[in-house]
PDB file of C-alpha atoms in Angstrom:
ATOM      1  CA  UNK A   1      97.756 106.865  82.042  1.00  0.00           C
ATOM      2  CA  UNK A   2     100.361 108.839  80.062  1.00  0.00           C
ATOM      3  CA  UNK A   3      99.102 111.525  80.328  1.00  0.00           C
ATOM      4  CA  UNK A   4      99.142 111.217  84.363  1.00  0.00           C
ATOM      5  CA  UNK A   5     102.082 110.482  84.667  1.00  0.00           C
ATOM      6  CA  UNK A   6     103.221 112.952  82.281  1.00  0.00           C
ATOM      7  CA  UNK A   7     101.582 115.614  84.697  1.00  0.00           C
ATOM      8  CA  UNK A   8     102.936 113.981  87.893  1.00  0.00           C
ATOM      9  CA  UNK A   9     106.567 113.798  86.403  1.00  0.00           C
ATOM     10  CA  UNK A  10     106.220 118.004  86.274  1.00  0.00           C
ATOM     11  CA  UNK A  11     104.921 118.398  89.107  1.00  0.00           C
ATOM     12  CA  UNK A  12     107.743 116.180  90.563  1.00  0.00           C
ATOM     13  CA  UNK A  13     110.636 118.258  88.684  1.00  0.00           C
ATOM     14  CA  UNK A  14     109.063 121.519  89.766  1.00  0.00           C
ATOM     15  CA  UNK A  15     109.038 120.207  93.245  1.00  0.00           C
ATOM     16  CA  UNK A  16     112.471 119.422  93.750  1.00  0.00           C
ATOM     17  CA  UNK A  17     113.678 122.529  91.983  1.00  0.00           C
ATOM     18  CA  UNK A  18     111.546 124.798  94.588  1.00  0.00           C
ATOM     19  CA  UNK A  19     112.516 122.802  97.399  1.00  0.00           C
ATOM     20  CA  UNK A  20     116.215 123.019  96.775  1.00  0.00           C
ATOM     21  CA  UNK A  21     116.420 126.915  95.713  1.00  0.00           C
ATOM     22  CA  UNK A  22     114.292 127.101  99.567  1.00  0.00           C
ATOM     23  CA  UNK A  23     116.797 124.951 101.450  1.00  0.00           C
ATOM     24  CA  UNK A  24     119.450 126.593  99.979  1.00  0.00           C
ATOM     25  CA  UNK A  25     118.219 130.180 100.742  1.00  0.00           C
ATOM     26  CA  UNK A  26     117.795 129.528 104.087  1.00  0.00           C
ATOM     27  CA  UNK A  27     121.041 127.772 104.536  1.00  0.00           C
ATOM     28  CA  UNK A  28     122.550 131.001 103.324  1.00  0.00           C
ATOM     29  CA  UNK A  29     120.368 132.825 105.632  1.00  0.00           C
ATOM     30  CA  UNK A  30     121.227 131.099 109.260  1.00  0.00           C
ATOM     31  CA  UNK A  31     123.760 132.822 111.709  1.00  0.00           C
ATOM     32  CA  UNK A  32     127.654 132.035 111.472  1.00  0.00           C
ATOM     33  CA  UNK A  33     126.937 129.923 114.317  1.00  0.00           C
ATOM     34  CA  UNK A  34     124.319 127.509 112.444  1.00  0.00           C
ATOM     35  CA  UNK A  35     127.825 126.869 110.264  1.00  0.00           C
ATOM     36  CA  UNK A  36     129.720 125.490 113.818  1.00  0.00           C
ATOM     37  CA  UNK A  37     127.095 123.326 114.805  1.00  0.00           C
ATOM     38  CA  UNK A  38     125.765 121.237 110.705  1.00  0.00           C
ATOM     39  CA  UNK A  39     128.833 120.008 108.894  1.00  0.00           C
ATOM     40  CA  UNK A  40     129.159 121.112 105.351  1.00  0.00           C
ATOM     41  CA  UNK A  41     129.036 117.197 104.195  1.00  0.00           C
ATOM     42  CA  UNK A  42     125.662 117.103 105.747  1.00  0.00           C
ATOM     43  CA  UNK A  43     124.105 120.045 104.365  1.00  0.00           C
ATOM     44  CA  UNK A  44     125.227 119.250 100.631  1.00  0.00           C
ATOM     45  CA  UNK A  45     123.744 115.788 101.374  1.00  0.00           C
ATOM     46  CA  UNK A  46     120.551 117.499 102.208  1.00  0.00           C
ATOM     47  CA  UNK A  47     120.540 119.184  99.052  1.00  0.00           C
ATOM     48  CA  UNK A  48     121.267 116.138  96.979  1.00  0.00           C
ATOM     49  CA  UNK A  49     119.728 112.907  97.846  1.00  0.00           C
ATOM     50  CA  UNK A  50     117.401 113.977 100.792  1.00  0.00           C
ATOM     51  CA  UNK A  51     115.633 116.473  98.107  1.00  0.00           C
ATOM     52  CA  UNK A  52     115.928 113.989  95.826  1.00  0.00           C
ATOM     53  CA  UNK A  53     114.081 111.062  97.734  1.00  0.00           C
ATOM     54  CA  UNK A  54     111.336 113.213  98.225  1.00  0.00           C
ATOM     55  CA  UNK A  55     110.932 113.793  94.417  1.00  0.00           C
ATOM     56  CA  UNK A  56     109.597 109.994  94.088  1.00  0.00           C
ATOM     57  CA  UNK A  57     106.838 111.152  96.859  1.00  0.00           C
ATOM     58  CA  UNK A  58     104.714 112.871  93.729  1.00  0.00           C
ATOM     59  CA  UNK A  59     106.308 111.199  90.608  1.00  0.00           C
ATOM     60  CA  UNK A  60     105.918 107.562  91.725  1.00  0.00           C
ATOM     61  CA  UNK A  61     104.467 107.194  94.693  1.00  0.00           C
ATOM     62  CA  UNK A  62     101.132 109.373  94.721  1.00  0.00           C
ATOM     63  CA  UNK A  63     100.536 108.547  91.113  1.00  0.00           C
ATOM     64  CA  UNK A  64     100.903 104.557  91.559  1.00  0.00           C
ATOM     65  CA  UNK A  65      98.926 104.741  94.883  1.00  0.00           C
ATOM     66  CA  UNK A  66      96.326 106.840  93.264  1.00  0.00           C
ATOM     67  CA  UNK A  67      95.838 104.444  90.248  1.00  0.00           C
ATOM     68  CA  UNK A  68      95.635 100.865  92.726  1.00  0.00           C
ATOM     69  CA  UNK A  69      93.781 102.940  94.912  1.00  0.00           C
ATOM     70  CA  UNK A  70      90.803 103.491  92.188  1.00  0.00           C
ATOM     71  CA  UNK A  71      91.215 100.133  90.654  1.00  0.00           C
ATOM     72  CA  UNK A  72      91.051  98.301  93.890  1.00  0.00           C
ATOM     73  CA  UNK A  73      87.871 100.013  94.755  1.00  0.00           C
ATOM     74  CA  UNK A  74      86.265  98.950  91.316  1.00  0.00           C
ATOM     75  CA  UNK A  75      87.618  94.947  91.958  1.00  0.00           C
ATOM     76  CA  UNK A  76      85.669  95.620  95.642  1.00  0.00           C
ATOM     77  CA  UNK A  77      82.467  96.685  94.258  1.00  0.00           C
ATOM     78  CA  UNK A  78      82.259  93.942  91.603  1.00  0.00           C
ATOM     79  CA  UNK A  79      83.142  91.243  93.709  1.00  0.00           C
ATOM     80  CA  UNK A  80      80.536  92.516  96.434  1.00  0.00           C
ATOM     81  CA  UNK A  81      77.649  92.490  93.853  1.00  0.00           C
ATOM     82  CA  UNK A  82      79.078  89.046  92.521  1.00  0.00           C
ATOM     83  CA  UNK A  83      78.921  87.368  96.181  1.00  0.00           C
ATOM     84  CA  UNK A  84      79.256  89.429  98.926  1.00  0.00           C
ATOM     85  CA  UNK A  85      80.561  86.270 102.022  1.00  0.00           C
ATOM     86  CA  UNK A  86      83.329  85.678  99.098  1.00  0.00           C
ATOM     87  CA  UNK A  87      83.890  89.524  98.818  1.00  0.00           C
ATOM     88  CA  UNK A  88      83.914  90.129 102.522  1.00  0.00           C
ATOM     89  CA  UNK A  89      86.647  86.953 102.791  1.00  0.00           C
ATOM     90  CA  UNK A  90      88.710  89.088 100.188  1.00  0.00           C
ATOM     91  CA  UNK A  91      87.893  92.151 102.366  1.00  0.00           C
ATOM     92  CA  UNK A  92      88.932  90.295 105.052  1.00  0.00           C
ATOM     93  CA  UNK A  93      93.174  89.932 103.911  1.00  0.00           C
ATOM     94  CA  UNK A  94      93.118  92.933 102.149  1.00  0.00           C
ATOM     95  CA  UNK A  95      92.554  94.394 105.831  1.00  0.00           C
ATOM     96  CA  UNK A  96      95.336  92.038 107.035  1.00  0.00           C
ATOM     97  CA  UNK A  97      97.677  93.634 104.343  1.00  0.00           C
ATOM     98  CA  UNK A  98      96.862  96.985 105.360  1.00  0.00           C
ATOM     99  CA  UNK A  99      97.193  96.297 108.851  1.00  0.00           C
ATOM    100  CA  UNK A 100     101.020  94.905 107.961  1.00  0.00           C
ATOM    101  CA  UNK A 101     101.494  97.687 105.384  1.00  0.00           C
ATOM    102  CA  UNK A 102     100.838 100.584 108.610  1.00  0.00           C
ATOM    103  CA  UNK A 103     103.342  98.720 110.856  1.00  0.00           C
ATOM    104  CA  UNK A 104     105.816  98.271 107.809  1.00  0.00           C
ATOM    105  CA  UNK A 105     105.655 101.745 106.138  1.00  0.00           C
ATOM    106  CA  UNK A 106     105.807 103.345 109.889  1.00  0.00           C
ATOM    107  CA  UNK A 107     109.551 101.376 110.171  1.00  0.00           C
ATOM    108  CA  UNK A 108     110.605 102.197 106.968  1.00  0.00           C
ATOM    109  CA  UNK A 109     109.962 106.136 108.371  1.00  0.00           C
ATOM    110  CA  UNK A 110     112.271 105.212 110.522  1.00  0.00           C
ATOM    111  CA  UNK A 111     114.715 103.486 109.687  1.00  0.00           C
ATOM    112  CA  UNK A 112     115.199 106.170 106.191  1.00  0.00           C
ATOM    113  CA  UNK A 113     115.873 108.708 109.138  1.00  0.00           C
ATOM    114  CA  UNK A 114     118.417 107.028 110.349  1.00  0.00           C
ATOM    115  CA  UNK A 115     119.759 106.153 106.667  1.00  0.00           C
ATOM    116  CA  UNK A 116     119.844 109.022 105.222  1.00  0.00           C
ATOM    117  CA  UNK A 117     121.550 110.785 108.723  1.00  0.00           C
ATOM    118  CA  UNK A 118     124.279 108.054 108.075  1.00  0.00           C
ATOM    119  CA  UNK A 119     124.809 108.909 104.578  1.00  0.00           C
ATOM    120  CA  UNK A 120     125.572 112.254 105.558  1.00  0.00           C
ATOM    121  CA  UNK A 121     127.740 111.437 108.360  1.00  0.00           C
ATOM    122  CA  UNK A 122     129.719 109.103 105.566  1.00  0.00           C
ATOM    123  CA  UNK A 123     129.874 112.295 103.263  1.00  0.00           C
ATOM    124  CA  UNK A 124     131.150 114.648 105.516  1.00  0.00           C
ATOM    125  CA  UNK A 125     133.598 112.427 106.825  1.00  0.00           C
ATOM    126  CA  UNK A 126     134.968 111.625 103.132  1.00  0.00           C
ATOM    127  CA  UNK A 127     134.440 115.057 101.733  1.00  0.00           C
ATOM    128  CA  UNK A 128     136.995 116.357 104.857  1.00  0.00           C
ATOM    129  CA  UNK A 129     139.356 113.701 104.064  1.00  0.00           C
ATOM    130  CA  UNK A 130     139.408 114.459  99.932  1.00  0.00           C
ATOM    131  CA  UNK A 131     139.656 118.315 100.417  1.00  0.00           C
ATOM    132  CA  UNK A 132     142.247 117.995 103.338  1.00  0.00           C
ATOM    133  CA  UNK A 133     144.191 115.558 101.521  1.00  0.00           C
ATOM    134  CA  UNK A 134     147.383 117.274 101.979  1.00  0.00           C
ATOM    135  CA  UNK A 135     147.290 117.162 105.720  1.00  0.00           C
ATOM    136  CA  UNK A 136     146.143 113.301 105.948  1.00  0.00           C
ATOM    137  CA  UNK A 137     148.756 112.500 103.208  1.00  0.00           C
ATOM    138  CA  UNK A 138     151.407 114.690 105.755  1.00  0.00           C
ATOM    139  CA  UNK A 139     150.760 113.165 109.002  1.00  0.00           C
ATOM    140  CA  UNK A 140     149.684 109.605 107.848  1.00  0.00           C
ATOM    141  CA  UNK A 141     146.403 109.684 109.223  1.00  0.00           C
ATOM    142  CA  UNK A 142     145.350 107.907 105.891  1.00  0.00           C
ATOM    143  CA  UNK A 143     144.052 104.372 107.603  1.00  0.00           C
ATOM    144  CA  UNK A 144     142.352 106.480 110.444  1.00  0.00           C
ATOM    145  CA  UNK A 145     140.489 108.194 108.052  1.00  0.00           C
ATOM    146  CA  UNK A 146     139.324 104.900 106.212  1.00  0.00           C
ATOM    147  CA  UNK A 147     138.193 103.525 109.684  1.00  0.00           C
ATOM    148  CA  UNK A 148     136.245 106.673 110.299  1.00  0.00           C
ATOM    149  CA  UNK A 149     134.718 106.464 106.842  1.00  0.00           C
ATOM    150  CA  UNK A 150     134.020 102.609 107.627  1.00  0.00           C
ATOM    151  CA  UNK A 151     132.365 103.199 110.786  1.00  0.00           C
ATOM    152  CA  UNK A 152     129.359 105.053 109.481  1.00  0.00           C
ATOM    153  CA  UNK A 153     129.002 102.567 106.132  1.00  0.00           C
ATOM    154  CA  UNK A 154     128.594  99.919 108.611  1.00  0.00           C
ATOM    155  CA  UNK A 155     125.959 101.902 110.414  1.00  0.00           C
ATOM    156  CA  UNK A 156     124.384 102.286 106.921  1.00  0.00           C
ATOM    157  CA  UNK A 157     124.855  98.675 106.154  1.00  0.00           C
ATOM    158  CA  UNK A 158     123.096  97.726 109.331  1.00  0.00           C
ATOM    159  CA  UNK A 159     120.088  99.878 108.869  1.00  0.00           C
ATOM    160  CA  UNK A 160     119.711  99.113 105.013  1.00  0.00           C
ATOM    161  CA  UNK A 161     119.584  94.996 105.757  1.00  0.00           C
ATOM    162  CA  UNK A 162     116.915  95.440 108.521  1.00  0.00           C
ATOM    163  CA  UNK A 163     114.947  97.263 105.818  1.00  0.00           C
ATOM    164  CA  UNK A 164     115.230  94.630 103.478  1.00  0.00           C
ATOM    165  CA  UNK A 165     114.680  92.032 105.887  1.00  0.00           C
ATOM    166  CA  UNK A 166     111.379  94.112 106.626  1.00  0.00           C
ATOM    167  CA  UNK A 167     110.834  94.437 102.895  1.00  0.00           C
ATOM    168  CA  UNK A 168     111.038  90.455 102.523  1.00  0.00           C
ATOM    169  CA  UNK A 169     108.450  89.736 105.434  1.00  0.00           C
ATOM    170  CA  UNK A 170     106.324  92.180 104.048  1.00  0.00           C
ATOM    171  CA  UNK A 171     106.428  90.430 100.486  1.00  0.00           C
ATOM    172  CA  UNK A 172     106.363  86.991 102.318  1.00  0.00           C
ATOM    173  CA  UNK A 173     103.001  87.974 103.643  1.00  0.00           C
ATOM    174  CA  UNK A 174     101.171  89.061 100.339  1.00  0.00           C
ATOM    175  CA  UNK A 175     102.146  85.875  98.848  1.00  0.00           C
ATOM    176  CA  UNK A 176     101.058  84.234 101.868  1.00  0.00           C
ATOM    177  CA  UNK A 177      97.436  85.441 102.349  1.00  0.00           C
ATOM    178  CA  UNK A 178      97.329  85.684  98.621  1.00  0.00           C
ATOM    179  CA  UNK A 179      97.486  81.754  97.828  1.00  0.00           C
ATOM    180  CA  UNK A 180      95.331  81.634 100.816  1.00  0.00           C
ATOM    181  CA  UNK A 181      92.468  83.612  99.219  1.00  0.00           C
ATOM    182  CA  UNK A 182      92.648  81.906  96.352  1.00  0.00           C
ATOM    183  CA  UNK A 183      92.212  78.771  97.978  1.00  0.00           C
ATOM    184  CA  UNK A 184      89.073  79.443 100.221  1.00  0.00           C
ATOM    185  CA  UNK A 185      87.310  80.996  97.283  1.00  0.00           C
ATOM    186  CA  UNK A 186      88.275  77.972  94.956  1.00  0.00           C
ATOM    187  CA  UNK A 187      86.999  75.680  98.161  1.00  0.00           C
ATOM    188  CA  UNK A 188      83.807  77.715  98.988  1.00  0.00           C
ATOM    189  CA  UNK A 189      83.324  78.483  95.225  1.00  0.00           C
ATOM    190  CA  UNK A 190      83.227  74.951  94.484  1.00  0.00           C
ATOM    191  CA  UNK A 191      80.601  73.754  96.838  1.00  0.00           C
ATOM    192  CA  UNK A 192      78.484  76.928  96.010  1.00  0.00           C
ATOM    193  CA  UNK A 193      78.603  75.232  91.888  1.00  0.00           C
ATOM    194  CA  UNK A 194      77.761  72.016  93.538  1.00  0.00           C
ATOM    195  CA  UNK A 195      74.522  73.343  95.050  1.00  0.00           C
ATOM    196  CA  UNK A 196      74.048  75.188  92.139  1.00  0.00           C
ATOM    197  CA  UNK A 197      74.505  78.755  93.807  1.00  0.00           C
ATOM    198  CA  UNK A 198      77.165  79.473  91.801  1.00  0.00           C
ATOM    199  CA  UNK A 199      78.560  79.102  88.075  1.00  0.00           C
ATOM    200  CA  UNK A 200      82.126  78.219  86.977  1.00  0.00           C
ATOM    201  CA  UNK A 201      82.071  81.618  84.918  1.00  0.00           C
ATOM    202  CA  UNK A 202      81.521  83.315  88.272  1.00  0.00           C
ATOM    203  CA  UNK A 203      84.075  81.982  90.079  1.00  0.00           C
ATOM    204  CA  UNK A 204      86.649  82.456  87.438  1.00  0.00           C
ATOM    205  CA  UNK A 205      85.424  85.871  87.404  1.00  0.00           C
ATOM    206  CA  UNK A 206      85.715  86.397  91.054  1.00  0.00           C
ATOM    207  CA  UNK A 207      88.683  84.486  91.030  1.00  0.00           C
ATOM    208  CA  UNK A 208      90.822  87.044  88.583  1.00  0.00           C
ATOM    209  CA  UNK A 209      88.955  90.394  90.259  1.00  0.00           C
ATOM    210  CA  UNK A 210      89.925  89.199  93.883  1.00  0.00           C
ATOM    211  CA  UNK A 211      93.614  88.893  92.113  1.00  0.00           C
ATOM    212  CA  UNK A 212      93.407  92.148  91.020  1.00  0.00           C
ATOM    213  CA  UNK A 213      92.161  93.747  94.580  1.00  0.00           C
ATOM    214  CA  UNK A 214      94.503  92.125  96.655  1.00  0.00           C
ATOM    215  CA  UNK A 215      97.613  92.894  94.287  1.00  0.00           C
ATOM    216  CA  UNK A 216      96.068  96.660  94.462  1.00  0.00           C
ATOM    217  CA  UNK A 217      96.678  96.682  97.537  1.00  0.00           C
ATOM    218  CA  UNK A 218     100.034  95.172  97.734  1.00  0.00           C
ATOM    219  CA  UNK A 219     101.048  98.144  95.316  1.00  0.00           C
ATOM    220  CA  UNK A 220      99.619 100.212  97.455  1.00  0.00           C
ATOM    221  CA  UNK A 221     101.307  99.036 100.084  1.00  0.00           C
ATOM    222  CA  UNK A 222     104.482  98.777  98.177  1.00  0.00           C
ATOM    223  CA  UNK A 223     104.188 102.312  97.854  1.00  0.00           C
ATOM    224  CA  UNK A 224     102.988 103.288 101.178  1.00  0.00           C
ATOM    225  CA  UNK A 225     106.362 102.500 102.611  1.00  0.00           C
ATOM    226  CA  UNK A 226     108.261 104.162 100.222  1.00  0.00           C
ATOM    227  CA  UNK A 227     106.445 107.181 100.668  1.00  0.00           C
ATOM    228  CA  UNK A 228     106.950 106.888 104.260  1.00  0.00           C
ATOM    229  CA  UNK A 229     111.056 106.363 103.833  1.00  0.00           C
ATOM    230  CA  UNK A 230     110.508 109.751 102.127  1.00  0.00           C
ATOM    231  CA  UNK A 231     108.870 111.223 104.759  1.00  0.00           C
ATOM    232  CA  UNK A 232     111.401 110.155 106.807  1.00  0.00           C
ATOM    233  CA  UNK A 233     113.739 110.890 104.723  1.00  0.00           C
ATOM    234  CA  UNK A 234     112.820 114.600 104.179  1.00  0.00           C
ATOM    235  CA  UNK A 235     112.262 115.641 108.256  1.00  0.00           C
ATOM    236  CA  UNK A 236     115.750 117.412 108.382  1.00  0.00           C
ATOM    237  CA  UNK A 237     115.251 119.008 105.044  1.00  0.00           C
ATOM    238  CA  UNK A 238     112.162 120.306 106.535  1.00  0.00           C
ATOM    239  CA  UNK A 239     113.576 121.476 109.649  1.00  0.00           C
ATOM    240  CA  UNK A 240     116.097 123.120 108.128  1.00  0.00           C
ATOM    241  CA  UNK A 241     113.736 124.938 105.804  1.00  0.00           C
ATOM    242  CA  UNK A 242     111.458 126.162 108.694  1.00  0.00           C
ATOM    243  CA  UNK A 243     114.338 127.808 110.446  1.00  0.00           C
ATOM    244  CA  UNK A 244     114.234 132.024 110.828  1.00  0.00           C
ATOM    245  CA  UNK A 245     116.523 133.738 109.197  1.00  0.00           C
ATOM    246  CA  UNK A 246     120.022 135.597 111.106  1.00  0.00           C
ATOM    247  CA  UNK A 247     118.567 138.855 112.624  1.00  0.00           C
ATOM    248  CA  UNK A 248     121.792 140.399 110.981  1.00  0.00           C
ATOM    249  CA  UNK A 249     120.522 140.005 107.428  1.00  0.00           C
ATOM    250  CA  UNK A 250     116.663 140.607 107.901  1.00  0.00           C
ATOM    251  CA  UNK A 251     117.947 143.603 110.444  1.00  0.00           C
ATOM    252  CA  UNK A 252     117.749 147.170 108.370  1.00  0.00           C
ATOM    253  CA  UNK A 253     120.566 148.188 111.085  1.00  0.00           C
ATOM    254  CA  UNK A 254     121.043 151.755 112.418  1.00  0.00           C
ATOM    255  CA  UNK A 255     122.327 154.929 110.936  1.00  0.00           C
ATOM    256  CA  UNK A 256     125.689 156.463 112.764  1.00  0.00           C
ATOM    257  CA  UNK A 257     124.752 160.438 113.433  1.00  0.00           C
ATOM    258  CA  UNK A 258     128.706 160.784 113.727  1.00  0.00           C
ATOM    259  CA  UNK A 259     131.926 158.714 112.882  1.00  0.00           C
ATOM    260  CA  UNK A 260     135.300 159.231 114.963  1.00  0.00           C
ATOM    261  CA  UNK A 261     136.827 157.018 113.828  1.00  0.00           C
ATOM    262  CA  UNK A 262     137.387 155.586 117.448  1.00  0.00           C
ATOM    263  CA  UNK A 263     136.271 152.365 118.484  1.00  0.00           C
ATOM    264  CA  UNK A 264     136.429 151.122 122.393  1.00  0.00           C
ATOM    265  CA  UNK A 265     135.373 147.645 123.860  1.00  0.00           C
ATOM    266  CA  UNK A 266     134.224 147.612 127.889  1.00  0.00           C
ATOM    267  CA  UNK A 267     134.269 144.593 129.653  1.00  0.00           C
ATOM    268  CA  UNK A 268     133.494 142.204 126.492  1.00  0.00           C
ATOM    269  CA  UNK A 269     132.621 138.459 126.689  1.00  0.00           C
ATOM    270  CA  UNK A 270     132.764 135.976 123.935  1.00  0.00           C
ATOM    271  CA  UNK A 271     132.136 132.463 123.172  1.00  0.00           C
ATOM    272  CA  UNK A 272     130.831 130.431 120.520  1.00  0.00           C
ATOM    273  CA  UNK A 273     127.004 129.668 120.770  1.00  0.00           C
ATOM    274  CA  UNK A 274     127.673 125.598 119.808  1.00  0.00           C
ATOM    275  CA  UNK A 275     130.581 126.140 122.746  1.00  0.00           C
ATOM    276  CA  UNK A 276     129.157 128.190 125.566  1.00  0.00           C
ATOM    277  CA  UNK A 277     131.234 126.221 128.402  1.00  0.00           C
ATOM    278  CA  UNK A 278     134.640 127.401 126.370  1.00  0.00           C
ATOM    279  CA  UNK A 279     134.933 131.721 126.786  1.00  0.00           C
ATOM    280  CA  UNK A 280     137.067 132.889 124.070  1.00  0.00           C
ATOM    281  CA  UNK A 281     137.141 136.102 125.491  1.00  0.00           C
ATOM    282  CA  UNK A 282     136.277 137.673 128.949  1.00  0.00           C
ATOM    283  CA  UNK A 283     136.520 141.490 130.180  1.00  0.00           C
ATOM    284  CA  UNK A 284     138.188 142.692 127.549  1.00  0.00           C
ATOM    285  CA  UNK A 285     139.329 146.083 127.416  1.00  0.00           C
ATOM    286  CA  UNK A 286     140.090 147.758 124.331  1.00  0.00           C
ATOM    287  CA  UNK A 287     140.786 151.051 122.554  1.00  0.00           C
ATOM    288  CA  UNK A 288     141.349 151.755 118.797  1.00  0.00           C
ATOM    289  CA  UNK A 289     142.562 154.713 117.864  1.00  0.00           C
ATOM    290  CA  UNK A 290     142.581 156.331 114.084  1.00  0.00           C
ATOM    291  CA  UNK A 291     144.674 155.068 111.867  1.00  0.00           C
ATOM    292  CA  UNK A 292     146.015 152.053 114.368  1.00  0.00           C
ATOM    293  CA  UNK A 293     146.265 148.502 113.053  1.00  0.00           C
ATOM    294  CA  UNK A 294     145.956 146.156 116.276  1.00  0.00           C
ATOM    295  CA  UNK A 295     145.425 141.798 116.323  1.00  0.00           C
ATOM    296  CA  UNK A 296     143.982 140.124 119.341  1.00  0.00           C
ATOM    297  CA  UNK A 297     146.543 137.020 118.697  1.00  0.00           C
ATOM    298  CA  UNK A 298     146.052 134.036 121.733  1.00  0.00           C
ATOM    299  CA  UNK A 299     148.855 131.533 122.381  1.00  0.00           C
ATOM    300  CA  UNK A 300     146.688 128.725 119.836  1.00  0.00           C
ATOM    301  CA  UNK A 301     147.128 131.906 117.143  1.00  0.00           C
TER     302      UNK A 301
END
């Protein structure tokens, strides 16, 4: 066991550290326009705890699921061979739980999303606020600030109770159709020692191995739906790690066979790709001589 998890806690660090050094080159890859569009609260948030929730993906949740997951299927195949209708009835709500743990682990996917695009709305708004500090402080936009900051917490707050509410229905029903199992084997175990079909040994012994399979697959479970909040969790990391690369920097360009020294603009067009409705320039007509100095300067400066 220590040595698992000595191996999975590697493989976890080595994870995060490749995934980070790959988000981060490809952040420094995309267009200026990429930069108009993702806030720079955002994108440090995907760096931090985004990359960091999927680090518990391989050093907790894999390993613990792997270990339940061969444990449970021993507790299955002894209680099968010790009495396979009081086996099948433990089969039975460990199906139940799995059916609940699908439903549950699918939510938590989705409501992590949502979390962790809160958390970075929250970060950007108080990482603009600390670093333009000056110009709040100046024009006393301190309290709108705090309300902006507010806003998204109570998003966060919102999402993080429903996820606990789902967390407490889904420990509500282990404990629930674990009692349960304990009493129909202690019920049909009893009138199988009265007919003599059955020992007390046996029953204690299917009574602590049908313990052990059905809290296997509670930690399974348990560990399902975190995986799945770091699935969801990690889809914008993703996407921004599968985006190509600005043209300009994988480009080898083209070599000038002469320099004047003159430069001329015909009938030029502009506008920012996250604002195509807003032209910042159209038709523009323009000639720079040799050693001229000349600013295109607009009424906003």
């Amino acid at each position: 066991s220590g040595v698992r998890s000595c191996c999975f806690g590697i493989a976890n660090m080595i994870l995060v550290k490749r995934m980070r050094e790959m988000l981060f080159d490809s952040i420094l890859s995309q267009d200026i326009a990429f930069f108009d569009e993702e806030t720079v609260g955002d994108l440090t948030s995907r760096l931090g705890s985004d990359c960091q929730q999927v680090s518990r993906v391989i050093g907790n949740d894999l390993n613990l699921i792997s270990r339940n997951l061969l444990q449970g299927i021993g507790a299955l195949i002894y209680l099968l061979i010790l009495s396979w209708p009081l086996g099948l009835c433990t089969m039975l709500t460990c199906g139940t739980l799995s059916t609940i743990m699908l439903v549950h682990g699918r939510y938590q996917k989705k409501a992590s999303k949502f979390a962790q695009e809160f958390t970075a709305s929250a970060n950007n708004v108080a990482q603009e606020a600390i670093s333009l500090v000056r110009t709040v402080r100046v024009y006393g936009t301190e309290k709108q600030e705090f309300k902006r900051y507010a806003k998204w917490l109570d998003k966060l707050y919102d999402v993080s109770f429903r996820q606990t509410m789902a967390y407490g229905g889904w420990s509500l029903s282990l404990n629930y159709l674990y009692h349960s199992t304990q009493v129909v084997a202690v019920l049909i175990g009893g009138i199988a020692i009265m007919n003599g079909k059955f020992t007390a040994e046996q029953l204690t012994k299917f009574t602590l191995y049908a313990e052990w399979l059905i809290l296997s697959t509670w930690w399974i479970g348990d560990n399902w739906s975190s995986l799945m909040q770091s699935v969801g969790a990690s889809e914008k990391v993703f996407r921004l790690m599968d985006l190509l690369p600005s043209r300009q920097l994988t480009s080898k360009g083209l070599r000038l066979q002469k320099l004047e020294g003159r430069i001329q603009y015909a009938d030029v067009e502009f506008s920012y790709p996250s604002r195509p409705s807003a032209p910042i320039l159209r038709r523009l007509n323009l000639t720079l001589n040799p050693n001229e100095v000349v600013a295109i300067v607009r009424y906003t400066g």
